[in-house]
Amino acid sequence: MLRGRFAEGISPLLLEFSGTVQGDLEFFYEDVWGSQAHVLMLAKQVIISKHDAGKIIECLEDISEEFGAGQFKPDSSLEDIHINIENRVIDECGMDFGGKMHTARSRNDQVLTDTRLHLRQEILGVEEAVLELQNTLLALANKHSADVMPGYTHMQHAQPITFGFWAAAYASMLSRDLERLSNAYKHVNVCPLGACALAGTSFPTDRKYTAKLLGFDDVIPSALDAVSSRDFVAETAAALAILMSNLSKLSEDLVLWSSFEFKFIEFADDFATGSSIMPQKKNPDMAELVRGKTGRVYGALMQILTVMKGLPSGYNRDLQEDREPLWKALGVVKLSVAVMDAGLKGAKINKENMKESLDTDFSTATELANHLVREKKLAFREAYTITGSLVKELVSHKKTFRDVVDVKKILSKSGVEIADWEISDILDPVKSVHRYKSLGSASPKEVKRIAADLLADNKARAGELKKRQSKIEAAKELTMKEIKLLRT
Ligand code: ARG
């Protein structure tokens, strides 16, 4: 179809190397919608007649139905889906009609229109899944706001926190992932259609009208920018990669905590796997795989950035390499978020084990030092040193903070007199977390407040998402309405 300038047909090897027909099926319906909008615009601007437009649109509808019924068999010798559809329209309603569909358009703006239409829907899908995961974490935060566990730095017991505080931290991370996705959406949902090959066109097109029919927020003003740029692809992939890095952190915590040494959580039986040889094994594969699949999404981002690097302005064929990694990354992310959500929903939280692991550690040492500052009027560094030597001496005698007599004796040597009740009070991890006062701290009260704020955010984002989805639906309806009007 595109061989007018050539003496020979395309080499099968080059065709196999360069064709994108199979991958393009991903945005088949978007290509049809984009063509409908384009043809409606051509008729409105009297670039083609209403009659021509009606014929073309009828053909497009037939093709779309055929595709839905699994009967549209794309021809791989026709490079991509755009040429396949145009070819079918010409076949079906003749060159006199079908041959006019591609007036004032190029595949360069067409492929980008399809990509953006498809991608925006995919982003909304990921956002929805992340909102659900965030909700699950917030429910855990509320339920376990006062259930103590060790907080870690360097993977060493650091200070007591609560399981709810831990869950709220991940909900808080996800709110930034949601914001990144929402920002990416803004840069995705702008219309390249009408940019044509790179320079625009001498036909009196109305780009704002097509953008409206397709539910875009705006048109990309520069035709050259519209066809040259894939930063919206990289931006989305970056948001996805960062999201996966957060999920991989979450996974790592869960893998560790379901080990024999921790026993803090246990995945439900239907969300764990066994070993082919060791009958006793219950493996947290789901979390390991979310951690593992993160590599695929980082890979996709690198692939996209590498394709983009150093390309000259204008359309370059390299650019068609953007979609495969993008769709793959979206697939991995959607599944990973859903799996993580289901895994967390079914997991058993072993509160007793978490609390017990604080029994003989020294994680309330910071609180003891703080107490010496507040009640005994010591400078913090002095209190820190005294508490440090207390721990050193207790460890050397194989004692813990629970050995109150020893604690008192050792402190007294440093000139600190302290009552029994003070010691048991300060060194109790449960009381300790209730004493935290600062904004964003691990106190049950703050955990509830953080969770409430994040939940309000979550609801607002869900509302914004719904609005974006409704705008897309309204645009589809508008296109249908304009088609009906064209026929009257
Ligand atoms: N199949 C191509 C792509 O995926 C469509 C654009 C082709 N444009 C061109 N000038 N060869 O990017």
Short mmCIF file of C-alpha atoms and ligand atoms in Angstrom, two decimals:
data_model
loop_
_atom_site.label_atom_id
_atom_site.label_comp_id
_atom_site.label_asym_id
_atom_site.label_seq_id
_atom_site.Cartn_x
_atom_site.Cartn_y
_atom_site.Cartn_z
CA MET A 1 0.00 0.00 0.00
CA LEU A 2 2.89 2.36 0.72
CA ARG A 3 5.07 1.24 -2.20
CA GLY A 4 4.22 3.89 -4.79
CA ARG A 5 7.74 5.25 -4.73
CA PHE A 6 9.43 1.86 -4.99
CA ALA A 7 10.17 -0.45 -7.89
CA GLU A 8 9.96 -3.51 -5.66
CA GLY A 9 7.98 -4.82 -2.73
CA ILE A 10 9.43 -4.75 0.78
CA SER A 11 11.85 -7.50 1.74
CA PRO A 12 10.16 -10.07 4.00
CA LEU A 13 13.15 -9.83 6.32
CA LEU A 14 12.77 -6.07 6.72
CA LEU A 15 9.04 -6.50 7.19
CA GLU A 16 9.54 -9.04 9.94
CA PHE A 17 12.11 -6.79 11.56
CA SER A 18 10.09 -3.59 11.44
CA GLY A 19 6.42 -4.56 11.57
CA THR A 20 4.34 -3.88 14.67
CA VAL A 21 1.00 -5.43 13.71
CA GLN A 22 0.70 -7.86 16.62
CA GLY A 23 1.79 -5.39 19.29
CA ASP A 24 -0.51 -2.73 17.86
CA LEU A 25 -3.58 -4.86 18.61
CA GLU A 26 -3.22 -3.50 22.15
CA PHE A 27 -4.70 -0.20 20.95
CA PHE A 28 -6.95 -1.41 18.14
CA TYR A 29 -10.09 0.25 19.52
CA GLU A 30 -8.23 3.46 20.22
CA ASP A 31 -7.06 3.54 16.61
CA VAL A 32 -10.68 3.21 15.47
CA TRP A 33 -11.86 5.92 17.85
CA GLY A 34 -9.04 8.22 16.75
CA SER A 35 -9.99 7.68 13.09
CA GLN A 36 -13.67 8.36 13.80
CA ALA A 37 -12.79 11.62 15.50
CA HIS A 38 -10.45 12.58 12.68
CA VAL A 39 -13.02 11.85 9.99
CA LEU A 40 -15.74 13.76 11.89
CA MET A 41 -13.38 16.72 11.98
CA LEU A 42 -12.61 16.44 8.24
CA ALA A 43 -16.36 16.60 7.54
CA LYS A 44 -17.00 19.45 9.96
CA GLN A 45 -14.23 21.48 8.30
CA VAL A 46 -15.58 20.56 4.85
CA ILE A 47 -12.27 18.94 3.94
CA ILE A 48 -14.25 15.87 2.91
CA SER A 49 -18.02 15.63 2.43
CA LYS A 50 -20.40 14.45 5.12
CA HIS A 51 -21.34 11.60 2.83
CA ASP A 52 -17.72 10.45 2.52
CA ALA A 53 -17.27 10.69 6.25
CA GLY A 54 -20.43 8.68 6.91
CA LYS A 55 -19.23 5.88 4.64
CA ILE A 56 -15.80 5.73 6.25
CA ILE A 57 -17.26 5.68 9.74
CA GLU A 58 -19.61 2.87 8.80
CA CYS A 59 -16.66 0.81 7.62
CA LEU A 60 -14.76 1.56 10.81
CA GLU A 61 -17.71 0.33 12.84
CA ASP A 62 -17.86 -2.91 10.86
CA ILE A 63 -14.15 -3.50 11.34
CA SER A 64 -14.44 -2.82 15.04
CA GLU A 65 -17.27 -5.33 15.37
CA GLU A 66 -15.31 -7.90 13.44
CA PHE A 67 -12.35 -7.37 15.72
CA GLY A 68 -14.57 -7.78 18.78
CA ALA A 69 -15.86 -11.05 17.40
CA GLY A 70 -12.30 -12.25 16.80
CA GLN A 71 -12.84 -12.21 13.06
CA PHE A 72 -10.56 -9.39 12.05
CA LYS A 73 -7.36 -11.01 10.88
CA PRO A 74 -4.66 -8.36 10.51
CA ASP A 75 -2.26 -8.78 7.63
CA SER A 76 1.34 -8.80 8.84
CA SER A 77 2.58 -7.70 5.45
CA LEU A 78 0.93 -4.33 6.10
CA GLU A 79 3.48 -3.01 8.61
CA ASP A 80 1.17 -1.88 11.36
CA ILE A 81 -2.43 -1.66 12.52
CA HIS A 82 -2.95 1.80 11.04
CA ILE A 83 -2.27 0.58 7.52
CA ASN A 84 -4.28 -2.57 8.18
CA ILE A 85 -7.36 -0.61 9.15
CA GLU A 86 -7.00 1.95 6.37
CA ASN A 87 -6.53 -0.86 3.89
CA ARG A 88 -9.71 -2.57 5.10
CA VAL A 89 -11.68 0.67 4.89
CA ILE A 90 -10.51 1.16 1.32
CA ASP A 91 -11.30 -2.47 0.49
CA GLU A 92 -14.74 -2.21 1.96
CA CYS A 93 -15.98 1.16 0.79
CA GLY A 94 -13.65 1.81 -2.13
CA MET A 95 -10.84 4.26 -2.80
CA ASP A 96 -13.28 7.10 -3.48
CA PHE A 97 -14.32 7.06 0.17
CA GLY A 98 -11.78 5.04 2.15
CA GLY A 99 -8.89 6.68 0.34
CA LYS A 100 -9.83 9.99 1.98
CA MET A 101 -9.53 8.83 5.59
CA HIS A 102 -5.83 9.65 5.91
CA THR A 103 -6.21 13.24 4.63
CA ALA A 104 -4.41 15.71 6.93
CA ARG A 105 -2.99 12.99 9.15
CA SER A 106 0.18 10.92 9.37
CA ARG A 107 0.90 7.67 11.15
CA ASN A 108 3.29 9.74 13.25
CA ASP A 109 0.51 11.64 15.01
CA GLN A 110 -1.86 8.69 14.71
CA VAL A 111 0.32 6.22 16.61
CA LEU A 112 0.87 8.76 19.35
CA THR A 113 -2.86 9.42 19.63
CA ASP A 114 -3.49 5.70 20.05
CA THR A 115 -0.67 5.33 22.57
CA ARG A 116 -1.89 8.23 24.68
CA LEU A 117 -5.53 7.10 24.59
CA HIS A 118 -4.54 3.63 25.70
CA LEU A 119 -1.98 4.72 28.24
CA ARG A 120 -4.29 7.12 30.06
CA GLN A 121 -6.75 4.26 30.62
CA GLU A 122 -3.96 2.03 31.87
CA ILE A 123 -2.75 4.70 34.29
CA LEU A 124 -6.26 5.01 35.73
CA GLY A 125 -6.30 1.23 36.19
CA VAL A 126 -2.99 1.26 38.07
CA GLU A 127 -4.13 4.19 40.22
CA GLU A 128 -7.29 2.36 41.14
CA ALA A 129 -5.32 -0.72 42.19
CA VAL A 130 -2.88 1.39 44.23
CA LEU A 131 -5.79 3.17 45.95
CA GLU A 132 -7.15 -0.22 46.98
CA LEU A 133 -3.77 -1.34 48.33
CA GLN A 134 -3.49 1.94 50.21
CA ASN A 135 -6.91 1.34 51.72
CA THR A 136 -5.83 -2.10 52.90
CA LEU A 137 -2.73 -0.63 54.53
CA LEU A 138 -4.80 2.08 56.20
CA ALA A 139 -7.18 -0.52 57.61
CA LEU A 140 -4.15 -2.33 59.06
CA ALA A 141 -2.84 0.97 60.44
CA ASN A 142 -6.07 1.60 62.31
CA LYS A 143 -6.53 -1.94 63.51
CA HIS A 144 -2.96 -2.26 64.82
CA SER A 145 -2.29 1.31 65.86
CA ALA A 146 -1.33 0.20 69.39
CA ASP A 147 0.21 -3.22 68.66
CA VAL A 148 3.88 -2.82 69.44
CA MET A 149 6.75 -4.24 67.47
CA PRO A 150 10.42 -3.39 67.09
CA GLY A 151 11.31 -0.58 64.73
CA TYR A 152 14.57 -1.19 62.89
CA THR A 153 17.54 0.79 61.71
CA HIS A 154 20.40 -1.18 60.10
CA MET A 155 18.07 -4.17 60.64
CA GLN A 156 18.81 -3.90 64.38
CA HIS A 157 16.13 -3.29 67.01
CA ALA A 158 16.08 0.49 67.30
CA GLN A 159 12.98 1.79 69.08
CA PRO A 160 9.53 0.35 69.71
CA ILE A 161 6.93 1.24 67.10
CA THR A 162 3.54 -0.27 66.30
CA PHE A 163 2.51 -2.48 63.41
CA GLY A 164 -0.05 0.16 62.52
CA PHE A 165 2.72 2.77 62.32
CA TRP A 166 4.59 0.51 59.90
CA ALA A 167 1.48 0.06 57.72
CA ALA A 168 0.77 3.80 57.73
CA ALA A 169 4.32 4.47 56.49
CA TYR A 170 3.68 2.40 53.36
CA ALA A 171 0.29 4.05 52.85
CA SER A 172 2.14 7.37 53.03
CA MET A 173 4.72 6.25 50.42
CA LEU A 174 1.92 5.15 48.10
CA SER A 175 0.30 8.56 48.25
CA ARG A 176 3.37 9.94 46.45
CA ASP A 177 3.21 7.12 43.90
CA LEU A 178 -0.39 8.10 43.29
CA GLU A 179 0.61 11.70 42.85
CA ARG A 180 3.35 10.76 40.38
CA LEU A 181 0.88 8.69 38.35
CA SER A 182 -1.65 11.49 38.43
CA ASN A 183 0.98 13.97 37.22
CA ALA A 184 2.05 11.60 34.47
CA TYR A 185 -1.60 11.39 33.41
CA LYS A 186 -1.65 15.16 32.91
CA HIS A 187 1.25 14.94 30.48
CA VAL A 188 -0.23 11.88 28.76
CA ASN A 189 -3.71 13.26 28.23
CA VAL A 190 -2.90 15.88 25.60
CA CYS A 191 -3.67 15.50 21.93
CA PRO A 192 -1.02 15.05 19.21
CA LEU A 193 -3.57 14.39 16.46
CA GLY A 194 -3.36 16.88 13.63
CA ALA A 195 0.37 17.37 14.02
CA CYS A 196 0.58 15.18 10.90
CA ALA A 197 4.09 14.07 9.94
CA LEU A 198 5.88 16.93 11.72
CA ALA A 199 4.89 20.25 10.17
CA GLY A 200 1.11 20.36 10.48
CA THR A 201 -0.91 20.70 7.28
CA SER A 202 -2.27 23.15 4.72
CA PHE A 203 -5.80 21.80 5.26
CA PRO A 204 -7.97 23.92 7.58
CA THR A 205 -8.15 21.31 10.36
CA ASP A 206 -9.67 21.89 13.79
CA ARG A 207 -7.35 20.20 16.26
CA LYS A 208 -9.28 21.43 19.26
CA TYR A 209 -12.39 19.66 18.03
CA THR A 210 -10.67 16.26 17.65
CA ALA A 211 -9.04 16.71 21.06
CA LYS A 212 -12.49 17.31 22.53
CA LEU A 213 -14.02 14.29 20.81
CA LEU A 214 -11.25 12.12 22.23
CA GLY A 215 -11.50 13.49 25.76
CA PHE A 216 -8.03 15.04 25.80
CA ASP A 217 -7.47 17.94 28.18
CA ASP A 218 -5.68 20.01 25.55
CA VAL A 219 -3.80 19.88 22.25
CA ILE A 220 -0.02 19.74 22.09
CA PRO A 221 0.58 23.13 20.50
CA SER A 222 3.75 22.38 18.54
CA ALA A 223 3.41 19.76 15.80
CA LEU A 224 7.14 19.04 15.88
CA ASP A 225 7.12 18.53 19.65
CA ALA A 226 4.02 16.35 19.34
CA VAL A 227 5.67 13.83 17.00
CA SER A 228 9.21 14.01 18.42
CA SER A 229 8.55 13.51 22.11
CA ARG A 230 8.15 10.43 24.23
CA ASP A 231 8.86 12.03 27.60
CA PHE A 232 5.32 11.14 28.67
CA VAL A 233 6.26 7.48 28.18
CA ALA A 234 9.44 7.83 30.22
CA GLU A 235 7.61 9.79 32.90
CA THR A 236 4.99 7.08 33.28
CA ALA A 237 7.63 4.34 33.29
CA ALA A 238 9.58 6.27 35.95
CA ALA A 239 6.47 6.55 38.12
CA LEU A 240 5.93 2.82 37.69
CA ALA A 241 9.57 2.01 38.50
CA ILE A 242 9.49 4.09 41.69
CA LEU A 243 6.20 2.47 42.67
CA MET A 244 7.83 -0.94 42.24
CA SER A 245 10.79 0.14 44.36
CA ASN A 246 8.34 0.89 47.17
CA LEU A 247 6.58 -2.42 46.66
CA SER A 248 9.92 -4.24 46.70
CA LYS A 249 10.71 -2.65 50.07
CA LEU A 250 7.32 -3.76 51.35
CA SER A 251 8.02 -7.24 49.97
CA GLU A 252 11.36 -7.45 51.71
CA ASP A 253 9.78 -6.62 55.09
CA LEU A 254 7.14 -9.28 54.53
CA VAL A 255 9.65 -11.93 53.43
CA LEU A 256 11.77 -11.33 56.51
CA TRP A 257 8.81 -11.22 58.85
CA SER A 258 7.38 -14.48 57.66
CA SER A 259 10.69 -16.26 58.39
CA PHE A 260 11.15 -18.65 61.31
CA GLU A 261 13.35 -16.10 63.10
CA PHE A 262 10.68 -13.39 63.09
CA LYS A 263 7.30 -15.09 62.81
CA PHE A 264 5.62 -11.67 62.77
CA ILE A 265 3.27 -12.43 59.92
CA GLU A 266 1.98 -15.49 58.11
CA PHE A 267 0.50 -15.48 54.61
CA ALA A 268 -2.78 -17.32 54.13
CA ASP A 269 -2.41 -20.85 52.79
CA ASP A 270 -3.81 -19.90 49.40
CA PHE A 271 -1.18 -17.17 49.13
CA ALA A 272 1.85 -19.28 49.99
CA THR A 273 3.71 -22.01 48.12
CA GLY A 274 5.39 -25.24 49.14
CA SER A 275 8.62 -27.04 48.34
CA SER A 276 8.95 -30.09 46.09
CA ILE A 277 11.22 -31.83 48.59
CA MET A 278 10.82 -30.23 52.04
CA PRO A 279 7.33 -31.09 53.24
CA GLN A 280 7.27 -28.49 55.99
CA LYS A 281 7.95 -25.44 53.80
CA LYS A 282 5.57 -22.51 53.47
CA ASN A 283 7.15 -19.92 51.22
CA PRO A 284 6.26 -16.24 50.77
CA ASP A 285 6.76 -16.44 46.99
CA MET A 286 4.27 -13.68 46.28
CA ALA A 287 6.41 -11.11 48.05
CA GLU A 288 9.62 -12.51 46.62
CA LEU A 289 8.18 -12.24 43.13
CA VAL A 290 6.98 -8.67 43.54
CA ARG A 291 10.55 -7.93 44.66
CA GLY A 292 11.92 -9.90 41.70
CA LYS A 293 9.62 -8.47 39.05
CA THR A 294 10.71 -4.98 40.03
CA GLY A 295 13.69 -5.65 37.76
CA ARG A 296 11.42 -5.87 34.74
CA VAL A 297 9.97 -2.44 35.37
CA TYR A 298 13.38 -0.84 35.96
CA GLY A 299 14.44 -2.56 32.74
CA ALA A 300 11.49 -1.06 30.90
CA LEU A 301 12.40 2.43 32.10
CA MET A 302 16.03 1.99 31.01
CA GLN A 303 14.91 0.61 27.66
CA ILE A 304 12.65 3.61 27.04
CA LEU A 305 15.23 6.18 28.14
CA THR A 306 17.87 4.49 25.97
CA VAL A 307 15.59 4.55 22.91
CA MET A 308 15.03 8.28 23.48
CA LYS A 309 18.63 9.24 24.08
CA GLY A 310 20.20 11.44 21.43
CA LEU A 311 17.42 11.06 18.87
CA PRO A 312 17.13 14.01 16.51
CA SER A 313 13.85 15.93 16.47
CA GLY A 314 11.05 14.69 14.24
CA TYR A 315 9.76 11.15 13.97
CA ASN A 316 12.39 8.42 13.96
CA ARG A 317 11.53 4.78 13.60
CA ASP A 318 13.42 4.00 16.82
CA LEU A 319 10.43 5.53 18.57
CA GLN A 320 8.17 2.56 17.92
CA GLU A 321 10.33 0.70 20.47
CA ASP A 322 8.66 2.69 23.24
CA ARG A 323 5.45 0.70 23.55
CA GLU A 324 6.50 -2.87 24.19
CA PRO A 325 8.36 -2.10 27.42
CA LEU A 326 5.62 0.32 28.46
CA TRP A 327 2.76 -2.18 28.12
CA LYS A 328 4.86 -4.89 29.74
CA ALA A 329 5.73 -2.68 32.69
CA LEU A 330 2.06 -1.77 33.15
CA GLY A 331 1.11 -5.45 33.12
CA VAL A 332 3.71 -6.33 35.77
CA VAL A 333 2.74 -3.39 37.98
CA LYS A 334 -1.00 -4.05 37.85
CA LEU A 335 -0.51 -7.69 38.85
CA SER A 336 2.07 -6.89 41.52
CA VAL A 337 -0.17 -4.32 43.21
CA ALA A 338 -3.16 -6.66 43.13
CA VAL A 339 -1.14 -9.59 44.49
CA MET A 340 0.33 -7.47 47.26
CA ASP A 341 -3.13 -6.26 48.21
CA ALA A 342 -4.62 -9.75 48.31
CA GLY A 343 -1.60 -11.10 50.22
CA LEU A 344 -1.87 -8.41 52.88
CA LYS A 345 -5.64 -8.80 53.19
CA GLY A 346 -5.30 -12.50 54.00
CA ALA A 347 -2.15 -12.36 56.14
CA LYS A 348 -2.21 -13.23 59.81
CA ILE A 349 -0.48 -10.67 62.02
CA ASN A 350 1.20 -12.30 65.04
CA LYS A 351 0.91 -9.49 67.58
CA GLU A 352 2.19 -11.65 70.44
CA ASN A 353 5.44 -12.50 68.66
CA MET A 354 6.03 -8.89 67.77
CA LYS A 355 5.55 -7.80 71.37
CA GLU A 356 7.61 -10.68 72.75
CA SER A 357 10.57 -9.77 70.56
CA LEU A 358 10.80 -6.52 72.55
CA ASP A 359 11.08 -8.31 75.90
CA THR A 360 14.82 -8.65 76.15
CA ASP A 361 16.05 -6.07 73.69
CA PHE A 362 17.19 -2.62 74.74
CA SER A 363 15.00 -0.69 72.33
CA THR A 364 13.60 1.58 75.06
CA ALA A 365 17.11 2.88 75.87
CA THR A 366 16.44 6.14 74.02
CA GLU A 367 13.33 6.65 76.16
CA LEU A 368 15.38 6.07 79.32
CA ALA A 369 17.87 8.71 78.20
CA ASN A 370 14.98 11.09 77.40
CA HIS A 371 13.57 10.45 80.88
CA LEU A 372 16.90 11.32 82.50
CA VAL A 373 16.88 14.57 80.55
CA ARG A 374 13.32 15.45 81.54
CA GLU A 375 13.24 14.29 85.17
CA LYS A 376 16.86 14.28 86.32
CA LYS A 377 17.79 17.45 84.44
CA LEU A 378 20.78 15.88 82.68
CA ALA A 379 22.06 17.12 79.35
CA PHE A 380 21.05 14.72 76.58
CA ARG A 381 24.63 13.68 75.74
CA GLU A 382 25.29 12.98 79.42
CA ALA A 383 22.09 10.91 79.72
CA TYR A 384 23.03 9.11 76.51
CA THR A 385 26.46 8.16 77.88
CA ILE A 386 25.03 6.96 81.22
CA THR A 387 22.38 4.86 79.46
CA GLY A 388 25.01 3.47 77.09
CA SER A 389 27.23 2.29 79.95
CA LEU A 390 24.15 0.85 81.68
CA VAL A 391 23.46 -1.29 78.58
CA LYS A 392 27.13 -2.26 78.34
CA GLU A 393 27.19 -3.46 81.94
CA LEU A 394 23.85 -5.27 81.74
CA VAL A 395 24.98 -7.09 78.58
CA SER A 396 28.26 -8.13 80.22
CA HIS A 397 26.29 -9.68 83.13
CA LYS A 398 23.75 -11.24 80.74
CA LYS A 399 20.99 -9.04 82.23
CA THR A 400 18.28 -6.94 80.56
CA PHE A 401 16.19 -3.87 81.40
CA ARG A 402 13.81 -6.25 83.17
CA ASP A 403 16.37 -6.77 85.93
CA VAL A 404 15.26 -3.68 87.81
CA VAL A 405 17.57 -4.19 90.83
CA ASP A 406 20.64 -4.29 88.58
CA VAL A 407 19.42 -1.32 86.55
CA LYS A 408 19.01 0.72 89.74
CA LYS A 409 22.40 -0.28 91.10
CA ILE A 410 24.29 0.52 87.90
CA LEU A 411 22.52 3.88 87.44
CA SER A 412 23.25 4.77 91.03
CA LYS A 413 26.98 4.33 90.34
CA SER A 414 26.59 7.07 87.72
CA GLY A 415 24.89 9.28 90.30
CA VAL A 416 21.33 8.69 89.05
CA GLU A 417 18.77 7.67 91.65
CA ILE A 418 15.66 6.25 90.15
CA ALA A 419 12.56 4.54 91.60
CA ASP A 420 11.40 1.02 90.68
CA TRP A 421 8.14 2.28 89.23
CA GLU A 422 9.97 4.79 87.09
CA ILE A 423 12.13 2.06 85.59
CA SER A 424 9.31 -0.33 84.76
CA ASP A 425 7.24 2.55 83.46
CA ILE A 426 9.89 3.96 81.13
CA LEU A 427 11.18 0.66 79.90
CA ASP A 428 7.76 -0.74 79.01
CA PRO A 429 7.48 -0.66 75.19
CA VAL A 430 3.70 -0.25 75.24
CA LYS A 431 3.87 2.79 77.53
CA SER A 432 6.83 3.97 75.54
CA VAL A 433 4.93 4.27 72.26
CA HIS A 434 2.08 6.05 74.03
CA ARG A 435 4.57 8.64 75.26
CA TYR A 436 5.71 9.63 71.75
CA LYS A 437 4.40 13.14 71.14
CA SER A 438 5.91 14.55 67.99
CA LEU A 439 4.06 15.03 64.72
CA GLY A 440 4.22 11.83 62.65
CA SER A 441 5.53 9.73 65.55
CA ALA A 442 4.72 6.11 66.34
CA SER A 443 2.23 6.92 69.09
CA PRO A 444 -1.13 5.16 68.53
CA LYS A 445 -2.82 8.56 68.52
CA GLU A 446 -0.57 9.88 65.77
CA VAL A 447 -0.91 6.65 63.79
CA LYS A 448 -4.69 7.14 63.81
CA ARG A 449 -4.30 10.76 62.76
CA ILE A 450 -1.86 9.90 59.94
CA ALA A 451 -4.24 7.18 58.78
CA ALA A 452 -7.25 9.53 58.88
CA ASP A 453 -5.41 12.18 56.83
CA LEU A 454 -4.27 9.61 54.29
CA LEU A 455 -7.76 8.17 54.05
CA ALA A 456 -9.16 11.62 53.28
CA ASP A 457 -6.45 11.92 50.58
CA ASN A 458 -7.36 8.51 49.26
CA LYS A 459 -11.01 9.50 48.95
CA ALA A 460 -10.15 12.74 47.18
CA ARG A 461 -7.92 10.89 44.73
CA ALA A 462 -10.63 8.30 44.09
CA GLY A 463 -12.96 11.20 43.28
CA GLU A 464 -10.43 12.73 40.88
CA LEU A 465 -9.99 9.36 39.22
CA LYS A 466 -13.73 9.00 38.75
CA LYS A 467 -13.89 12.44 37.19
CA ARG A 468 -11.18 11.52 34.70
CA GLN A 469 -12.94 8.28 33.86
CA SER A 470 -16.26 10.08 33.38
CA LYS A 471 -14.59 12.57 31.07
CA ILE A 472 -13.39 9.68 28.91
CA GLU A 473 -16.87 8.12 28.86
CA ALA A 474 -18.46 11.48 28.04
CA ALA A 475 -16.03 11.92 25.13
CA LYS A 476 -16.97 8.50 23.76
CA GLU A 477 -20.62 9.47 23.97
CA LEU A 478 -19.93 12.80 22.29
CA THR A 479 -18.20 11.00 19.42
CA MET A 480 -21.23 8.72 19.04
CA LYS A 481 -23.55 11.72 19.15
CA GLU A 482 -21.58 13.52 16.46
CA ILE A 483 -21.64 10.40 14.31
CA LYS A 484 -25.44 10.26 14.64
CA LEU A 485 -25.70 13.93 13.77
CA LEU A 486 -23.53 13.42 10.72
CA ARG A 487 -26.01 10.85 9.47
CA THR A 488 -29.07 13.06 9.75
N1 ARG B 1 4.20 1.70 13.21
C1 ARG B 1 4.81 2.95 13.43
C2 ARG B 1 5.14 3.13 14.89
O1 ARG B 1 4.83 2.25 15.60
C3 ARG B 1 3.88 4.01 13.01
C4 ARG B 1 4.55 5.26 12.55
C5 ARG B 1 5.33 4.97 11.32
N2 ARG B 1 5.76 6.17 10.74
C6 ARG B 1 6.64 6.18 9.79
N3 ARG B 1 6.98 7.34 9.33
N4 ARG B 1 7.23 5.09 9.36
O2 ARG B 1 5.73 4.09 15.32
#
